[in-house]
Coordinates of C-alpha atoms in Angstrom, one line a residue:
X54 CA -22.9 42.5 -0.2
X55 CA -20.6 43.8 2.5
X56 CA -21.0 47.2 4.2
X57 CA -17.9 48.7 2.6
X58 CA -19.0 47.5 -0.8
X59 CA -22.4 49.1 -0.3
X60 CA -20.8 52.4 0.8
X61 CA -18.5 52.2 -2.3
X62 CA -21.6 51.8 -4.6
X63 CA -23.2 54.8 -3.0
X64 CA -20.1 56.8 -3.4
X65 CA -19.8 55.7 -7.1
X66 CA -23.4 56.8 -7.6
X67 CA -22.7 60.2 -6.0
X68 CA -19.5 60.8 -7.9
X69 CA -20.5 59.2 -11.2
X70 CA -17.5 56.9 -11.4
X71 CA -16.8 53.4 -10.1
X72 CA -14.8 53.2 -6.8
X73 CA -11.9 50.8 -6.2
X74 CA -12.6 48.0 -3.6
X75 CA -9.2 46.4 -4.0
X76 CA -5.7 47.8 -4.0
X77 CA -4.1 44.7 -5.7
X78 CA -5.2 42.2 -8.3
X79 CA -6.5 39.0 -6.8
X80 CA -6.3 36.9 -10.0
X81 CA -3.5 35.7 -12.1
X82 CA -3.4 37.1 -15.6
X83 CA -1.6 35.0 -18.3
X84 CA 0.8 36.6 -20.7
X85 CA -1.1 34.7 -23.4
X86 CA -4.8 34.4 -22.5
X87 CA -7.3 32.9 -24.8
X88 CA -10.2 35.3 -25.1
X89 CA -13.4 33.4 -25.9
X90 CA -16.6 35.2 -26.8
X91 CA -19.4 32.6 -27.5
X92 CA -22.9 33.3 -28.9
X93 CA -25.8 30.8 -28.9
X94 CA -29.1 30.7 -30.7
X95 CA -31.9 32.2 -28.7
X96 CA -34.4 29.7 -27.3
X97 CA -31.9 26.8 -27.6
X98 CA -30.0 25.5 -24.6
X99 CA -26.8 24.4 -26.4
X100 CA -27.1 25.5 -30.0
X101 CA -23.9 27.4 -30.8
X102 CA -24.3 30.3 -33.2
X103 CA -20.8 31.8 -33.4
X104 CA -17.6 32.4 -31.4
X105 CA -14.8 34.9 -31.6
X106 CA -11.6 33.8 -30.0
X107 CA -7.9 34.1 -30.0
X108 CA -4.8 35.2 -28.2
X109 CA -4.0 38.2 -30.4
X110 CA -6.2 41.2 -29.9
X111 CA -5.5 42.3 -33.5
X112 CA -6.3 39.0 -35.2
X113 CA -9.4 37.3 -33.7
X114 CA -10.8 34.1 -35.2
X115 CA -14.5 34.0 -36.1
X116 CA -16.3 30.7 -36.1
X117 CA -19.9 30.7 -37.4
X118 CA -22.7 28.0 -37.6
X119 CA -24.7 29.1 -40.7
X120 CA -27.6 26.9 -39.6
X121 CA -27.6 26.3 -35.9
X122 CA -30.4 23.7 -36.0
X123 CA -28.4 21.4 -38.3
X124 CA -26.7 18.8 -36.2
X125 CA -23.8 18.1 -38.6
X126 CA -23.0 21.8 -38.9
X127 CA -22.9 22.2 -35.2
X128 CA -20.4 19.4 -34.8
X129 CA -18.4 20.7 -37.7
X130 CA -18.3 24.0 -35.8
X131 CA -17.2 22.2 -32.6
X132 CA -14.4 20.6 -34.6
X133 CA -13.3 24.1 -35.8
X134 CA -13.3 25.2 -32.2
X135 CA -11.2 22.2 -31.2
X136 CA -8.8 23.2 -33.9
X137 CA -8.2 26.5 -32.2
X138 CA -8.5 25.6 -28.5
X139 CA -6.7 22.2 -28.3
X140 CA -3.4 23.4 -29.8
X141 CA -3.5 26.3 -27.4
X142 CA -4.1 24.0 -24.4
X143 CA -1.5 21.4 -25.5
X144 CA 1.2 24.1 -26.1
X145 CA 1.5 24.4 -22.3
X146 CA 2.4 20.7 -21.8
X147 CA 5.8 20.8 -23.4
X148 CA 7.7 22.5 -20.6
X149 CA 7.4 20.9 -17.2
X150 CA 9.2 20.8 -13.8
X151 CA 9.6 18.1 -11.3
X152 CA 7.9 18.9 -8.0
X153 CA 9.2 17.1 -4.9
X154 CA 6.7 16.2 -2.2
X155 CA 7.1 15.1 1.4
X156 CA 6.1 11.5 2.0
X157 CA 4.9 11.1 -1.6
X158 CA 6.4 10.5 -5.1
X159 CA 7.4 13.6 -7.1
X160 CA 5.2 14.6 -10.0
X161 CA 5.6 16.6 -13.2
X162 CA 3.9 20.0 -13.3
X163 CA 3.6 22.3 -16.3
X164 CA 5.6 25.5 -16.1
X165 CA 2.6 27.5 -17.2
X166 CA -1.0 26.8 -17.9
X167 CA -3.7 28.0 -20.3
X168 CA -6.2 30.7 -19.3
X169 CA -9.7 31.2 -20.9
X170 CA -11.3 34.6 -20.5
X171 CA -15.0 34.9 -21.2
X172 CA -17.2 38.0 -20.9
X173 CA -19.5 36.9 -18.0
X174 CA -20.9 34.1 -16.0
X175 CA -23.2 33.3 -18.9
X176 CA -20.1 32.5 -21.0
X177 CA -18.9 30.2 -18.3
X178 CA -22.2 28.3 -18.1
X179 CA -22.3 28.0 -21.9
X180 CA -18.8 26.7 -22.0
X181 CA -19.7 24.0 -19.4
X182 CA -22.8 23.1 -21.4
X183 CA -20.8 22.8 -24.6
X184 CA -18.5 20.4 -22.7
X185 CA -21.3 18.3 -21.5
X186 CA -22.8 18.2 -25.0
X187 CA -19.6 17.0 -26.7
X188 CA -17.5 15.0 -24.2
X189 CA -19.6 11.8 -24.5
X190 CA -19.7 11.7 -28.3
X191 CA -17.7 9.2 -30.3
X192 CA -15.8 9.3 -33.5
X193 CA -17.1 5.9 -34.6
X194 CA -20.5 4.1 -34.4
X195 CA -23.9 5.7 -34.9
X196 CA -23.9 9.5 -35.3
X197 CA -20.1 9.9 -35.4
X198 CA -18.4 13.2 -34.8
X199 CA -15.0 14.5 -35.7
X200 CA -12.3 12.9 -33.6
X201 CA -11.3 16.1 -31.8
X202 CA -14.8 16.9 -30.5
X203 CA -14.9 14.5 -27.5
X204 CA -11.5 15.7 -26.3
X205 CA -12.7 19.3 -26.7
X206 CA -15.7 18.5 -24.6
X207 CA -13.6 17.1 -21.8
X208 CA -11.4 20.2 -21.7
X209 CA -14.3 22.6 -21.8
X210 CA -16.0 20.7 -18.9
X211 CA -12.7 20.9 -17.0
X212 CA -12.4 24.6 -17.5
X213 CA -16.1 25.2 -16.7
X214 CA -15.8 23.3 -13.5
X215 CA -12.5 24.9 -12.6
X216 CA -14.1 28.4 -13.0
X217 CA -16.3 27.6 -9.9
X218 CA -13.2 26.7 -7.8
X219 CA -12.5 29.6 -5.4
X220 CA -9.3 31.4 -6.4
X221 CA -8.7 29.5 -9.6
X222 CA -7.7 31.6 -12.6
X223 CA -7.8 28.9 -15.3
X224 CA -11.1 30.4 -16.6
X225 CA -12.1 34.0 -15.7
X226 CA -15.3 35.9 -16.3
X227 CA -14.4 39.5 -17.1
X228 CA -17.5 41.1 -15.4
X229 CA -16.9 39.0 -12.2
X230 CA -13.2 40.0 -11.9
X231 CA -13.9 43.6 -12.6
X232 CA -16.7 43.6 -10.0
X233 CA -14.3 42.1 -7.5
X234 CA -11.9 45.1 -7.9
X235 CA -14.3 48.0 -8.6
X236 CA -17.8 48.9 -7.3
X237 CA -20.1 50.7 -9.7
X238 CA -23.2 52.7 -8.9
X239 CA -25.5 50.1 -10.5
X240 CA -26.9 46.8 -9.3
X241 CA -25.1 43.5 -9.4
X242 CA -27.4 42.4 -12.1
X243 CA -26.5 45.4 -14.2
X244 CA -22.8 44.7 -13.7
X245 CA -23.3 41.6 -15.8
X246 CA -23.4 44.0 -18.8
X247 CA -19.7 44.3 -19.7
X248 CA -20.1 47.5 -21.7
X249 CA -22.0 49.2 -18.8
X250 CA -19.6 48.1 -16.1
X251 CA -16.5 49.2 -18.1
X252 CA -18.2 52.5 -18.7
X253 CA -18.6 53.0 -14.9
X254 CA -14.9 52.2 -14.3
X255 CA -13.4 54.3 -17.1
X256 CA -15.5 57.3 -17.9
X257 CA -18.7 57.0 -15.9
X258 CA -22.2 55.8 -16.8
X259 CA -23.7 56.6 -20.1
X260 CA -26.8 55.6 -22.1
X261 CA -24.7 54.5 -25.0
X262 CA -23.2 51.6 -23.0
X263 CA -26.7 50.1 -22.7
X264 CA -27.6 50.6 -26.4
X265 CA -27.6 47.2 -28.1
X266 CA -26.9 48.8 -31.5
X267 CA -23.6 50.3 -30.3
X268 CA -22.7 47.7 -27.8
X269 CA -24.4 44.4 -28.5
X270 CA -24.9 42.0 -25.5
X271 CA -21.7 40.2 -24.5
X272 CA -23.4 36.8 -25.0
X273 CA -24.0 34.1 -24.9
X274 CA -27.6 35.2 -25.9
X275 CA -28.0 37.8 -28.7
X276 CA -30.3 40.8 -28.7
X277 CA -33.9 40.0 -29.7
X278 CA -34.0 42.9 -32.1
X279 CA -31.0 41.6 -33.9
X280 CA -32.4 38.1 -34.0
X281 CA -35.7 39.2 -35.6
X282 CA -34.5 41.9 -38.0
X283 CA -31.0 40.7 -39.1
X284 CA -30.2 37.1 -38.2
X285 CA -33.5 35.3 -39.0
X286 CA -33.7 36.9 -42.5
X287 CA -30.0 36.1 -43.2
X288 CA -30.5 32.4 -42.2
X289 CA -33.7 32.1 -44.3
X290 CA -31.8 33.4 -47.3
X291 CA -29.1 30.8 -46.6
X292 CA -26.2 33.1 -47.5
X293 CA -23.2 32.2 -45.3
X294 CA -21.3 35.4 -46.0
X295 CA -24.2 37.6 -44.9
X296 CA -24.6 35.5 -41.7
X297 CA -20.9 35.7 -40.9
X298 CA -20.8 39.4 -41.4
X299 CA -23.9 40.0 -39.3
X300 CA -22.5 37.9 -36.4
X301 CA -19.2 39.7 -36.7
X302 CA -20.9 43.0 -35.9
X303 CA -22.3 41.4 -32.7
X304 CA -19.0 40.0 -31.6
X305 CA -16.3 42.6 -32.5
X306 CA -17.5 45.3 -29.9
X307 CA -17.3 42.7 -27.1
X308 CA -13.9 41.5 -28.4
X309 CA -12.6 45.1 -27.9
X310 CA -14.2 45.4 -24.5
X311 CA -12.6 42.1 -23.4
X312 CA -9.1 43.3 -24.0
X313 CA -9.9 46.6 -22.3
X314 CA -11.0 44.7 -19.3
X315 CA -7.7 42.6 -19.3
X316 CA -5.7 45.9 -19.6
X317 CA -7.5 47.3 -16.6
X318 CA -6.8 44.3 -14.4
X319 CA -3.2 44.1 -15.6
X320 CA -2.8 47.7 -14.4
X321 CA -3.1 46.5 -10.8
X322 CA -0.2 44.9 -9.0
X323 CA -0.7 41.2 -8.3
X324 CA -1.5 40.2 -4.7
X325 CA 1.1 38.3 -2.8
X326 CA -0.9 35.0 -2.8
X327 CA -1.7 35.1 -6.5
X328 CA 1.4 33.2 -7.5
X329 CA 0.7 30.4 -5.0
X330 CA -2.9 29.9 -6.3
X331 CA -1.5 29.8 -9.9
X332 CA 0.9 27.0 -8.8
X333 CA -2.2 25.1 -7.7
X334 CA -3.8 25.8 -11.0
X335 CA -0.8 24.5 -12.8
X336 CA -0.8 21.4 -10.7
X337 CA -4.5 20.9 -11.5
X338 CA -4.0 21.4 -15.2
X339 CA -1.1 19.0 -15.3
X340 CA -3.2 16.4 -13.4
X341 CA -6.0 16.7 -15.9
X342 CA -3.6 16.3 -18.8
X343 CA -2.2 13.1 -17.1
X344 CA -5.6 11.6 -16.8
X345 CA -6.4 12.2 -20.4
X346 CA -3.1 10.6 -21.4
X347 CA -3.9 7.6 -19.3
X348 CA -7.2 7.1 -21.1
X349 CA -9.6 7.7 -18.3
X350 CA -13.3 7.9 -19.2
X351 CA -15.0 11.3 -19.5
X352 CA -16.2 13.2 -16.4
X353 CA -19.6 11.9 -15.3
X354 CA -22.8 13.9 -15.8
X355 CA -23.4 13.8 -12.1
X356 CA -21.0 13.0 -9.3
X357 CA -21.6 10.1 -7.1
X358 CA -22.3 10.6 -3.4
X359 CA -18.7 10.2 -2.3
X360 CA -17.2 12.3 -5.1
X361 CA -19.8 15.1 -4.4
X362 CA -19.1 15.2 -0.7
X363 CA -15.3 15.3 -1.3
X364 CA -15.7 18.1 -3.9
X365 CA -17.9 20.1 -1.5
X366 CA -15.3 19.8 1.2
X367 CA -12.5 20.9 -1.1
X368 CA -14.6 23.9 -2.3
X369 CA -15.3 25.0 1.2
X370 CA -11.6 24.7 2.2
X371 CA -10.6 26.6 -0.9
X372 CA -13.2 29.4 -0.3
X373 CA -11.9 29.8 3.3
X374 CA -8.3 29.9 2.1
X375 CA -9.2 32.4 -0.7
X376 CA -11.0 34.7 1.8
X377 CA -8.0 34.7 4.1
X378 CA -5.5 35.3 1.3
X379 CA -7.4 38.2 -0.1
X380 CA -7.6 39.8 3.3
X381 CA -3.9 39.3 4.0
X382 CA -3.0 40.7 0.5
X383 CA -5.3 43.7 0.5
X384 CA -5.9 46.4 3.2
X385 CA -9.2 47.3 1.7
X386 CA -10.4 43.7 2.0
X387 CA -9.1 43.4 5.5
X388 CA -11.1 46.6 6.4
X389 CA -14.3 44.5 6.0
X390 CA -13.1 42.3 8.9
X391 CA -12.0 45.3 10.9
X392 CA -15.6 46.5 10.7
X393 CA -17.0 43.2 12.0
X394 CA -14.5 42.9 14.8
X395 CA -12.6 40.0 13.3
X396 CA -9.5 42.1 12.9
X397 CA -8.0 45.3 14.4
X398 CA -5.2 47.6 13.3
X399 CA -3.3 50.3 15.2
X400 CA 0.1 51.6 16.3
X401 CA 2.4 49.7 18.6
X402 CA 2.9 51.8 21.8
X403 CA 4.8 49.3 24.0
X404 CA 6.7 46.0 23.6
X405 CA 8.2 43.4 25.9
X406 CA 10.4 41.3 23.5
X407 CA 12.0 39.4 26.4
X408 CA 8.8 38.2 28.1
X409 CA 9.2 34.6 29.3
X410 CA 6.4 32.2 30.4
X411 CA 6.8 28.9 32.4
X412 CA 9.5 27.6 34.7
X413 CA 12.6 25.5 34.2
X414 CA 12.7 23.4 31.0
X415 CA 9.2 24.6 30.1
X416 CA 10.3 28.2 29.8
X417 CA 9.2 29.8 26.6
X418 CA 9.8 33.1 24.9
X419 CA 6.5 34.9 24.5
X420 CA 7.0 38.6 23.6
X421 CA 4.2 41.0 24.4
X422 CA 3.0 43.8 22.1
X423 CA 0.6 46.6 23.2
X424 CA -1.4 48.2 20.3
X425 CA -3.4 51.4 20.4
X426 CA -6.4 51.0 18.1
X427 CA -9.6 52.8 17.2
X428 CA -11.2 49.5 15.9
X429 CA -13.7 47.6 17.9
X430 CA -12.0 44.4 19.3
X431 CA -14.7 41.8 19.7
X432 CA -12.4 38.8 20.0
X433 CA -12.2 37.0 23.3
X434 CA -8.9 36.7 25.3
X435 CA -7.0 33.7 24.2
X436 CA -8.1 34.0 20.5
X437 CA -5.5 32.9 18.0
X438 CA -4.3 35.7 15.8
X439 CA -2.3 36.1 12.6
X440 CA -0.9 39.2 11.0
X441 CA -0.4 40.2 7.3
X442 CA 2.9 41.9 8.2
X443 CA 4.5 38.7 9.4
X444 CA 2.6 35.8 7.8
X445 CA 4.6 33.0 9.4
X446 CA 3.9 34.4 12.8
X447 CA 1.2 33.2 15.3
X448 CA -0.1 35.3 18.2
X449 CA -2.7 35.3 20.9
X450 CA -5.0 38.0 22.2
X451 CA -4.2 38.7 25.9
X452 CA -6.6 41.5 26.6
X453 CA -8.4 44.4 25.0
X454 CA -10.2 47.5 26.3
X455 CA -10.1 51.3 26.4
X456 CA -8.5 51.5 22.9
X457 CA -5.6 49.2 23.8
X458 CA -5.0 45.6 22.8
X459 CA -2.3 43.4 24.2
X460 CA -1.0 40.6 22.0
X461 CA 1.3 37.7 22.9
X462 CA 3.5 36.3 20.0
X463 CA 3.5 32.5 20.2
X464 CA 5.5 31.4 17.1
X465 CA 7.5 32.7 14.2
X466 CA 10.2 34.4 16.3
X467 CA 13.1 32.1 15.4
X468 CA 14.8 29.3 17.4
X469 CA 17.0 31.3 19.7
X470 CA 16.4 32.4 23.3
X471 CA 15.8 35.9 22.0
X472 CA 13.5 36.9 19.2
X473 CA 15.0 37.2 15.8
X474 CA 15.6 40.7 14.5
X475 CA 12.4 42.1 13.1
X476 CA 10.2 39.4 14.6
X477 CA 8.7 41.7 17.3
X478 CA 7.0 44.8 16.0
X479 CA 8.7 48.0 17.1
X480 CA 7.1 51.0 18.9
X481 CA 5.6 53.3 16.4
X482 CA 5.0 50.5 13.8
X483 CA 1.5 50.1 12.4
X484 CA 0.3 46.5 12.6
X485 CA -2.9 44.6 12.0
X486 CA -4.0 41.4 13.8
X487 CA -6.9 39.2 12.8
X488 CA -8.6 35.9 13.8
X489 CA -8.3 34.9 10.1
X490 CA -5.4 32.6 9.9
X491 CA -4.0 30.5 7.0
X492 CA -2.6 27.6 9.1
X493 CA -5.1 25.2 7.5
X494 CA -3.8 25.8 4.0
X495 CA -2.0 23.0 2.3
X496 CA 1.3 23.2 0.5
X497 CA 1.1 24.7 -3.0
X498 CA 3.4 21.9 -4.2
X499 CA 0.6 19.4 -3.8
X500 CA -1.4 18.6 -7.0
X501 CA -4.9 19.8 -6.7
X502 CA -7.5 17.0 -6.3
X503 CA -9.8 19.0 -8.6
X504 CA -7.6 17.8 -11.5
X505 CA -9.1 14.3 -11.3
X506 CA -12.5 13.6 -12.9
X507 CA -13.4 11.7 -9.7
X508 CA -11.6 11.2 -6.4
X509 CA -12.1 7.7 -5.1
X510 CA -10.0 5.6 -7.4
X511 CA -12.3 5.0 -10.4
X512 CA -15.6 5.9 -12.1
X513 CA -18.6 6.4 -9.9
X514 CA -21.1 3.6 -9.8
X515 CA -23.7 5.7 -11.7
X516 CA -21.3 6.5 -14.6
X517 CA -22.6 5.6 -18.0
X518 CA -19.7 5.4 -20.5
X519 CA -21.8 5.9 -23.7
X520 CA -23.8 8.6 -25.4
X521 CA -26.8 8.3 -23.0
X522 CA -25.5 11.2 -21.0
X523 CA -25.6 13.5 -24.0
X524 CA -28.9 12.5 -25.6
X525 CA -30.7 15.5 -24.4
X526 CA -28.3 18.0 -26.0
X527 CA -27.2 18.5 -29.6
X528 CA -29.2 15.4 -30.7

């Protein structure tokens, strides 16, 4: 936890209301998100109990397993789930655009992409486990399952893995996104309670938010009291209507909270980099759809050594890019780096837009900017700098001391012998410079490598293309 976030939590505790830690929204929100609230049977790793899902807040769909320990009923439930999720996912594949790439063939990218929203990280983990439990099953042979179940498993696995990709918005956990934009006065562990976190953000903390009778857990596990006093007797009596009604009472409060969370996030303006990351998500989604259409095998249970190393490298690059983009988009996020000395902000007090370096044909325009700042400048002379105010511009720290920092602009001034209008900050303008730069980021027009089930041309050597991978779940 950063210093500013810690201070925001202390202030929230003092004032009794959550404090904003972001001025813009750092995730894409779909115009038609699929809200997915799963429940599982307590004591079972991957035994689904129920799910409430849909894209219309007024008409949720309730899917119930009346006997979660019955294998046939579980796969029938998965087929029902596929009947809702797969048409939603496939509806985004009709409209595409052709994306041109430098030194590569163009490719087709969906104009939009699906978005799954679950209550918390537990919902993400359960979605990923559902995918693993179903993607290796077959519609023929021993223990057949409905035809749509393996395809559902591959998509659930994809969304679950994509949720771990920094900056991706194809699958969002409501508590995580709310916590990224507001700091409550409770611990991070308590923030996983959707009702409690929303209470801090909207009205302040209350005991009612933690009452499982008023606001049941947001899943995937149910409340132990409900299990013992309501669910177990209903299952023993074998009355589907009573089981469904009991589970509806557990899911409907969370369903309402989910849409409240979406409305809160939608009330924030989107950050400047959100659209670029969504383009990458659309490319990733389109790539996954292409692999399915080409008949590639399911994602392996474990990545091979080469695939794992490549995935780790991509994740590290994506995390670095995401951190930079958030800081450039949001002054509150940039303030964290100002505290650590990786950035400084202040007022321009002097400029030399015509400064030239070099002799003869090596002469180069290098404008100088002097900034008065109260921030600690802990960067060494010669450090490369970027600025959120002029994102295409590069600069270099010349000197810093006694509340003044001199910056030399090295690129992004135009191609003329004089700087383009507006390229050099004017006296009196407030600017921010940081050692965080996004030069390493790739083009958003490139399809994301995360779309592929593996990255080195074919299945890993340890891939087992039958049901062996899934024997330990749902068997």
